[in-house]
Short mmCIF file of N, CA and C in Angstrom, two decimals:
data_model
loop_
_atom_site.label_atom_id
_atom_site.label_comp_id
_atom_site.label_asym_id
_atom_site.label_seq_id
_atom_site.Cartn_x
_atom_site.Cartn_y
_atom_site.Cartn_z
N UNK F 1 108.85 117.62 70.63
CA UNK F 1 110.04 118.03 71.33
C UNK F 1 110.15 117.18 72.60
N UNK F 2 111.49 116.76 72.90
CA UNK F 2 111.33 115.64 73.77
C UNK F 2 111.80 116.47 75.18
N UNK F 3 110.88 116.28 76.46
CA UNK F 3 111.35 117.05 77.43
C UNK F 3 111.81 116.03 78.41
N UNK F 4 112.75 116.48 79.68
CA UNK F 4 113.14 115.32 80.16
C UNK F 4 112.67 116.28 81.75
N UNK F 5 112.43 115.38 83.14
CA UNK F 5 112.11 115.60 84.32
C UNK F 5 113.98 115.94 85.18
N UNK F 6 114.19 116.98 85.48
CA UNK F 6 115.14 116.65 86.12
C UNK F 6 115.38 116.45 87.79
N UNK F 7 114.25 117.26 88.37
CA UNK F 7 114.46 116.73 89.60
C UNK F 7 112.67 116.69 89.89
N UNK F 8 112.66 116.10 90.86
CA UNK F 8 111.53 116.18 91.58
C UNK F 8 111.23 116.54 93.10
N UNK F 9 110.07 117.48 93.59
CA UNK F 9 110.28 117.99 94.84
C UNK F 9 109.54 116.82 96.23
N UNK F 10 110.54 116.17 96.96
CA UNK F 10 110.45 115.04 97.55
C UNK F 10 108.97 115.58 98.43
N UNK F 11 108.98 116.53 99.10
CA UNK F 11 107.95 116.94 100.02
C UNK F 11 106.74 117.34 99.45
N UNK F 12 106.43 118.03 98.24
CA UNK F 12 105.27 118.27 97.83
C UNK F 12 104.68 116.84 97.35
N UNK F 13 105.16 116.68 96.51
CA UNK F 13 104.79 114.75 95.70
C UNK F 13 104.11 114.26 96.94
N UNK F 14 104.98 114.04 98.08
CA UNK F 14 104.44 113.47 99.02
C UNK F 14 103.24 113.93 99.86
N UNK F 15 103.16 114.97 99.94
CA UNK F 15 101.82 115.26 100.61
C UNK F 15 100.98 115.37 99.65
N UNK F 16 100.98 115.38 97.91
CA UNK F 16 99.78 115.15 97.28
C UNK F 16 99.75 113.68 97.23
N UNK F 17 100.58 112.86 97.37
CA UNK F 17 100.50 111.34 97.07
C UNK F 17 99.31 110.99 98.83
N UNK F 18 100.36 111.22 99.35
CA UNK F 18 99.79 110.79 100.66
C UNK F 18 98.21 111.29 100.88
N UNK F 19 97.69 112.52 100.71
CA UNK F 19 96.67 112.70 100.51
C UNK F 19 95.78 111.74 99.63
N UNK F 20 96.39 111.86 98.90
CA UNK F 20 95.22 110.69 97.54
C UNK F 20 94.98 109.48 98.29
N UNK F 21 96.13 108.77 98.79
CA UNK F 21 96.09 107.44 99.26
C UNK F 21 95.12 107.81 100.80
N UNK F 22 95.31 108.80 101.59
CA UNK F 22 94.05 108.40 102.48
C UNK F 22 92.87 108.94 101.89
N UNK F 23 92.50 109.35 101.21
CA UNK F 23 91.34 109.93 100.25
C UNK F 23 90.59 109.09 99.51
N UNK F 24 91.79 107.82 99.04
CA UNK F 24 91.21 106.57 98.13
C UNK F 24 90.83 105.90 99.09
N UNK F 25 91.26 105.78 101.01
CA UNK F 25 90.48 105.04 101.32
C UNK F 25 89.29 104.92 101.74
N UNK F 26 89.16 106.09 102.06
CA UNK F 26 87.70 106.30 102.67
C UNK F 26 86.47 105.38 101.38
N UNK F 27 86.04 105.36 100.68
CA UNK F 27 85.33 104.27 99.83
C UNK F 27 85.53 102.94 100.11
N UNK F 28 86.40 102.61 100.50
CA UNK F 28 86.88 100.71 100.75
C UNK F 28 86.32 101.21 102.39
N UNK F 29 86.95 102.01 103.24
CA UNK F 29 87.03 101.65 104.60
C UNK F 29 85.70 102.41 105.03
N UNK F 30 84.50 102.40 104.90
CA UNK F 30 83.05 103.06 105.43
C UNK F 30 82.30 101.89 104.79
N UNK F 31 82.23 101.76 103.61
CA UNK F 31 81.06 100.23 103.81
C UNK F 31 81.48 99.22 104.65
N UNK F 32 83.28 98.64 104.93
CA UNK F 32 83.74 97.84 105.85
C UNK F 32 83.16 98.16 107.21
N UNK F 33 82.76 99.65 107.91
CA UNK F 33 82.59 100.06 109.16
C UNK F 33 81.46 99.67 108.71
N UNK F 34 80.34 99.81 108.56
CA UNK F 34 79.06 99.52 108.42
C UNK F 34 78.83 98.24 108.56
N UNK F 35 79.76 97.14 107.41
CA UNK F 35 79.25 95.89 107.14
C UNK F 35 79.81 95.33 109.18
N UNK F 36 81.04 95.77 109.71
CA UNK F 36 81.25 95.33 110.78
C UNK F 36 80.32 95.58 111.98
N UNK F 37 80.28 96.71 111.82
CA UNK F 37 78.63 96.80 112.81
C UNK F 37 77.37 96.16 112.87
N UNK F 38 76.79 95.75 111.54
CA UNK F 38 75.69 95.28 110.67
C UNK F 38 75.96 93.84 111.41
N UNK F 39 77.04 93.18 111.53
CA UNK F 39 77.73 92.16 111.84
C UNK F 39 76.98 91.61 113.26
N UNK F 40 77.49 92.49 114.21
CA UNK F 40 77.23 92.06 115.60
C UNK F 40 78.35 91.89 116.35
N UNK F 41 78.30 91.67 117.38
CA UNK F 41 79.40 91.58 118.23
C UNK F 41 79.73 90.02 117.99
N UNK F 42 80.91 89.45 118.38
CA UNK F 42 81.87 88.03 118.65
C UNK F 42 81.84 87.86 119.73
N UNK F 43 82.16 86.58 119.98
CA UNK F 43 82.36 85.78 121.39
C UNK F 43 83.75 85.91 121.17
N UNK F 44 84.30 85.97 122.96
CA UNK F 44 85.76 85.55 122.68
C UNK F 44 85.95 84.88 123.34
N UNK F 45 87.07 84.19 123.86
CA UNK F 45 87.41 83.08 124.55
C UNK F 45 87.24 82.95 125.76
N UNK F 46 87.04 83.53 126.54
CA UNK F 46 86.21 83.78 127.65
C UNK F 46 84.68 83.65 128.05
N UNK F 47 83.96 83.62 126.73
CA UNK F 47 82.90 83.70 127.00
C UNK F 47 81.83 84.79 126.42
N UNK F 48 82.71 86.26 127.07
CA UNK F 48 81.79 87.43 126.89
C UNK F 48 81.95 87.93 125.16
N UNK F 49 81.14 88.80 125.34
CA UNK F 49 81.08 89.45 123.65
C UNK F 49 81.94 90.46 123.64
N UNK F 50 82.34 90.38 122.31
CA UNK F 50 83.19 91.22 121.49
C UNK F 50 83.43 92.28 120.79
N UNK F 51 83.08 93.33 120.36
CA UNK F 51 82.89 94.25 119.60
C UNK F 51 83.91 94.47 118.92
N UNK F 52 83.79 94.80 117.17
CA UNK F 52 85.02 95.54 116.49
C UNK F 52 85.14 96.59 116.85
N UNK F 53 86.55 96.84 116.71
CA UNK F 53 87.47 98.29 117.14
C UNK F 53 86.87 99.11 116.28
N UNK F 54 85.53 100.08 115.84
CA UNK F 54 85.86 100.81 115.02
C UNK F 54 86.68 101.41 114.77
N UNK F 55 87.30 101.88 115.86
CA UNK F 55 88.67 103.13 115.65
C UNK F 55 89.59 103.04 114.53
N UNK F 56 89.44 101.23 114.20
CA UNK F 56 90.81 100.85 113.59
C UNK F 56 90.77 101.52 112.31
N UNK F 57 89.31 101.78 111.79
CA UNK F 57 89.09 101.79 110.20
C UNK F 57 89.26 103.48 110.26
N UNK F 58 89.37 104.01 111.19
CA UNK F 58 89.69 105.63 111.00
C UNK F 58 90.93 105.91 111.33
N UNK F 59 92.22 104.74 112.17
CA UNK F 59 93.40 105.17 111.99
C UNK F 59 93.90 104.67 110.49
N UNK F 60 93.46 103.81 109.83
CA UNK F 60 94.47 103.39 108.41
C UNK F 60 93.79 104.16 107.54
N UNK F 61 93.32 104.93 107.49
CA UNK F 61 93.77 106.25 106.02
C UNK F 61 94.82 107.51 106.46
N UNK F 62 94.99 107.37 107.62
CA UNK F 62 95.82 108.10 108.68
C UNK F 62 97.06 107.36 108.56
N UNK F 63 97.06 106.29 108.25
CA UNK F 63 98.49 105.50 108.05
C UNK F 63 98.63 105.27 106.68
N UNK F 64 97.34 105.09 105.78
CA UNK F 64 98.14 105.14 104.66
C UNK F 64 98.83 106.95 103.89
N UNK F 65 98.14 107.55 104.62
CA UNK F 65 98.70 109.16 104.42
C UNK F 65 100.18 109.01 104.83
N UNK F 66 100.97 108.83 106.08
CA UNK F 66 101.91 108.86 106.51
C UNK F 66 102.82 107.86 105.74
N UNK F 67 102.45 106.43 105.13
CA UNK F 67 103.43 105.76 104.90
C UNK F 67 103.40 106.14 103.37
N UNK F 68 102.32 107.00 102.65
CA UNK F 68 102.44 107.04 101.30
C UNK F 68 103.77 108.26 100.80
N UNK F 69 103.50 109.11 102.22
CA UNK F 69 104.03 110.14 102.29
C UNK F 69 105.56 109.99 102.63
N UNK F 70 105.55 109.44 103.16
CA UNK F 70 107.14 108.57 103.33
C UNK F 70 107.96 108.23 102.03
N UNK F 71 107.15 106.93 101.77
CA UNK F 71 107.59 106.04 100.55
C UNK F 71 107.84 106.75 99.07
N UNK F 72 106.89 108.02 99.08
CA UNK F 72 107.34 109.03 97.77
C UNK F 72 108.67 109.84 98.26
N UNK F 73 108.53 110.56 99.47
CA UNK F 73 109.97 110.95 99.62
C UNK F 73 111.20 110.45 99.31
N UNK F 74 110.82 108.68 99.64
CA UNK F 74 111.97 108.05 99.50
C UNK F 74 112.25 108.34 98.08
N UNK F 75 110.90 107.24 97.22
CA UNK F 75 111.55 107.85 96.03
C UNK F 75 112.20 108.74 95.08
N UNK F 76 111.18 109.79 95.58
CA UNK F 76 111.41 111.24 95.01
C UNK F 76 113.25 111.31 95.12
N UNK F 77 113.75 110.77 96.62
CA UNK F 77 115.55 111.45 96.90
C UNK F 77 115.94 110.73 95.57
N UNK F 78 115.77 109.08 96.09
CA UNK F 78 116.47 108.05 94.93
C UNK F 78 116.12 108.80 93.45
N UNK F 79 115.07 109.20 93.16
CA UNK F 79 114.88 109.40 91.66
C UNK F 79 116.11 111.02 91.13
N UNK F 80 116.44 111.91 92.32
CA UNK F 80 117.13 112.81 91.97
C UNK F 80 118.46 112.44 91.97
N UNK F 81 118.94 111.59 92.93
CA UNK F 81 120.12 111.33 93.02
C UNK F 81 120.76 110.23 91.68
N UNK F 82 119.94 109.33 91.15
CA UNK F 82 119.86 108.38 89.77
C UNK F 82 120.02 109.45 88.55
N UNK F 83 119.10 110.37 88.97
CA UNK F 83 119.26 110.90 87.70
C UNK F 83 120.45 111.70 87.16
N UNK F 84 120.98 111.98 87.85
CA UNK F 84 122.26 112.68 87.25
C UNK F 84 123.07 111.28 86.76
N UNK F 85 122.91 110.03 86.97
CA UNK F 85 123.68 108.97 86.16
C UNK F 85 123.01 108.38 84.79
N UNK F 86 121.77 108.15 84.98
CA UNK F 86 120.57 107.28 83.82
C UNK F 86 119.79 108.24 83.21
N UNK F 87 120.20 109.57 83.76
CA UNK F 87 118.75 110.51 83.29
C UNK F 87 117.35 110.34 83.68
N UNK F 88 116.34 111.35 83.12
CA UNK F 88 115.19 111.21 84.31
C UNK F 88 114.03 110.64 83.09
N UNK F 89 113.02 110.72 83.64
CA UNK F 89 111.56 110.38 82.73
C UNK F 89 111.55 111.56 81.36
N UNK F 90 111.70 110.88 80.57
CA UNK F 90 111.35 111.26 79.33
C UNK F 90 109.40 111.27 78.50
N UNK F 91 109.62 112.50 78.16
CA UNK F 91 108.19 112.40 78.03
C UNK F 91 107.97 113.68 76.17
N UNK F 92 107.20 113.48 75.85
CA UNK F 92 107.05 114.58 74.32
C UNK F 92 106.24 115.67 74.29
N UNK F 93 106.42 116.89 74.34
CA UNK F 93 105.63 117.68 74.05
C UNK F 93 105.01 118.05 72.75
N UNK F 94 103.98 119.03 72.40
CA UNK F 94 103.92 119.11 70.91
C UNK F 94 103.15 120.61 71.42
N UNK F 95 103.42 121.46 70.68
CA UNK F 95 102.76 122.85 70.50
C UNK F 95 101.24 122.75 69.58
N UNK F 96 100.23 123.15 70.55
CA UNK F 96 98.80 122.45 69.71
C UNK F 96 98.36 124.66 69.89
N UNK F 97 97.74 124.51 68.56
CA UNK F 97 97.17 125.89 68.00
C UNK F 97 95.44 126.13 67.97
#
């Protein structure tokens, strides 16, 4: 039986999307904090030493939450407002016993 999606809810999608995406980063962005520490400090043009920002690697799962969370909303409107012209995602069910 063929079922079709007709709308989608812009705000929930997005806070489970956005969640996942800062959730997926934490694995990429904690060995990076480590390997940058492990590192040592830089010279900079001045002379004196440098240290990485740790901070930076704990605001971007914080930004990818916010912009994931965004960018599904967007879609989510566009995908309701299309669909009343092209129709929505088509997908098959089957009754299993």
């Amino acid at each position: 039986m063929k079922k079709q999606i007709k709308r989608l809810s812009p705000h929930q999608n997005g806070k489970v999307f956005g969640v996942l995406m800062a959730v997926a980063t934490l694995p990429i962005f904690l060995p990076m904090i480590l390997m940058m520490n492990l590192a040592g400090p830089s010279v900079g043009p001045d002379g004196n030493t440098v240290g990485f920002p740790t901070f930076v690697f704990f605001i971007f799962p914080l930004l990818y939450l916010i912009f994931g969370y965004i960018s599904v909303v967007i879609g989510c409107f566009f995908y309701n407002i299309l669909n009343r012209f092209i129709g929505g995602f088509e997908f098959l069910v089957e009754e299993v016993h």
